[in-house]
């Protein structure tokens, strides 16, 4: 954020375009992606796919997501309303789009890739309270927009990318995103024309009663963008199936965008096809042409690797059914990274995965068998609170006893410890103190969490090392004594019970380096019974699937 001296300089004029030290115009180029007509139009897929394909040309990209909500970050958002909270290595809790960026760019991101209105306003008000605006009234223009521009220029200096790709959340016309848009208009003005490329992702309606595509809503959406002083350079028309040339022409004439820069992006079977499509349509070349840059010699993502990965998606030779338990089963986006990890790991084993959602609130020892009879494996994902946990524990017991592959992630790991304590150690009242005070709190709060009251950004968050024990399943899969995985939790295995759990056959095959925090558990004499205190799904990427997911799917295939 804007530093003190820069701020003093910047407050003296009306431009307030403070640039961080070391910044030079033209060194980093910008692509700004906006959406019109409807939200959920596929801006995220387009943005991440474009980043992917630019890396084929060796260009270093830095994706940024702007989110208009007033939350500081996504940490306190309910996944049932908003979809999964994704966690970055530096502990940033963010929008699930950042997960798509990481998977499609095959790179790890940080807080510098995510900006909310809440974060900007907090910064500004903190500064105002410190008197840093030197008596000036603090305004949306130039201060809020200045802070936004500063954020992205800072990324240019600190990360040195060839291109910063900004995705502005929401739809053109939203009040809460309007100052992001204004900031990007100012940026284009200040950076000069050839350094900024605007892309609008729009939607071409096809009302059932008419049975043909209609471009008016898209035209109006684009016009709203132009009314705000932004001339798009490329229009991406999303539609269910191909639109006619005449529709493209209408869009072109009404938006000043040459018809060869009006791209029709239809629905695909998988999002992994989209980079190939963009390459085919030469969108990368169009962008490079607009920005005046050339491809580099060495690629940053090998196109051949990507093509091979996509090819394999299309030739599975075995289908398996995987059960996912959980209380957010109504909104699949709540588990987006798990679904993606399964989807992008399966092609490596020529498998196709069908999901079975298991709502655990009604599961008990009598009906668990029926629920699980057709699955080849189950995943018990992360979660919070009491609802559905007894059903999860029943599912874990059933998969342990009946040798059904099991993968427990975070809360799923903790549930596995509770199940084992109850049914193998005989501690009938074993539980987590998150839901119940009990005589046998086998899962308890982390010591450093005891005093914390605020909910946002206070869990044990982000990437930590995991020391993997040799001669274990975890070691066999990771082939490494030390790995780095991502965490988001307040509770952990109560150290008082570790010895007894181990004596009774539970193996803690991954632990934290300095603290006594158990991070992976597994059982012998079972095809695959493994739980992680971390979210293995967050580090899994199409070109580097997490080995624990590969191992799990492999075990499920054998079960079939
Ligand atoms: N509720 C558990 C905890 O806070 C697990 C959290 C999770 O699954 N992300 O430790």
PDB file of C-alpha atoms and ligand atoms in Angstrom, residues 381-385 409-412 414 434 459 488-492 533 535, ligand 1:
ATOM      1  CA  UNK A 381     -13.887 -32.965   3.570  1.00  0.00           C
ATOM      2  CA  UNK A 382     -13.228 -29.978   5.832  1.00  0.00           C
ATOM      3  CA  UNK A 383     -15.970 -28.404   7.856  1.00  0.00           C
ATOM      4  CA  UNK A 384     -17.003 -26.666  11.037  1.00  0.00           C
ATOM      5  CA  UNK A 385     -19.516 -27.289  13.787  1.00  0.00           C
ATOM      6  CA  UNK A 409      -9.316 -33.686   4.808  1.00  0.00           C
ATOM      7  CA  UNK A 410      -8.961 -31.415   7.836  1.00  0.00           C
ATOM      8  CA  UNK A 411     -12.260 -31.949   9.677  1.00  0.00           C
ATOM      9  CA  UNK A 412     -12.336 -35.375   7.991  1.00  0.00           C
ATOM     10  CA  UNK A 414     -10.232 -35.045  12.971  1.00  0.00           C
ATOM     11  CA  UNK A 434     -15.350 -27.687  18.893  1.00  0.00           C
ATOM     12  CA  UNK A 459      -6.886 -19.723  12.285  1.00  0.00           C
ATOM     13  CA  UNK A 488      -6.898 -23.779   7.880  1.00  0.00           C
ATOM     14  CA  UNK A 489      -7.821 -24.976  11.336  1.00  0.00           C
ATOM     15  CA  UNK A 490      -8.129 -24.103  15.027  1.00  0.00           C
ATOM     16  CA  UNK A 491      -8.243 -27.612  16.498  1.00  0.00           C
ATOM     17  CA  UNK A 492      -5.828 -30.519  16.411  1.00  0.00           C
ATOM     18  CA  UNK A 533      -4.946 -32.066   9.034  1.00  0.00           C
ATOM     19  CA  UNK A 535      -6.220 -29.417   2.775  1.00  0.00           C
TER      20      UNK A 535
HETATM   21  N1  LIG B   1     -13.270 -27.182  12.323  1.00  0.00           N
HETATM   22  C1  LIG B   1     -11.971 -27.761  12.305  1.00  0.00           C
HETATM   23  C2  LIG B   1     -10.924 -26.853  12.915  1.00  0.00           C
HETATM   24  O1  LIG B   1     -11.120 -25.677  13.029  1.00  0.00           O
HETATM   25  C3  LIG B   1     -11.575 -28.146  10.906  1.00  0.00           C
HETATM   26  C4  LIG B   1     -11.450 -26.984   9.978  1.00  0.00           C
HETATM   27  C5  LIG B   1     -11.469 -27.351   8.534  1.00  0.00           C
HETATM   28  O2  LIG B   1     -11.930 -28.430   8.158  1.00  0.00           O
HETATM   29  N2  LIG B   1     -10.997 -26.464   7.694  1.00  0.00           N
HETATM   30  O3  LIG B   1      -9.881 -27.310  13.282  1.00  0.00           O
END
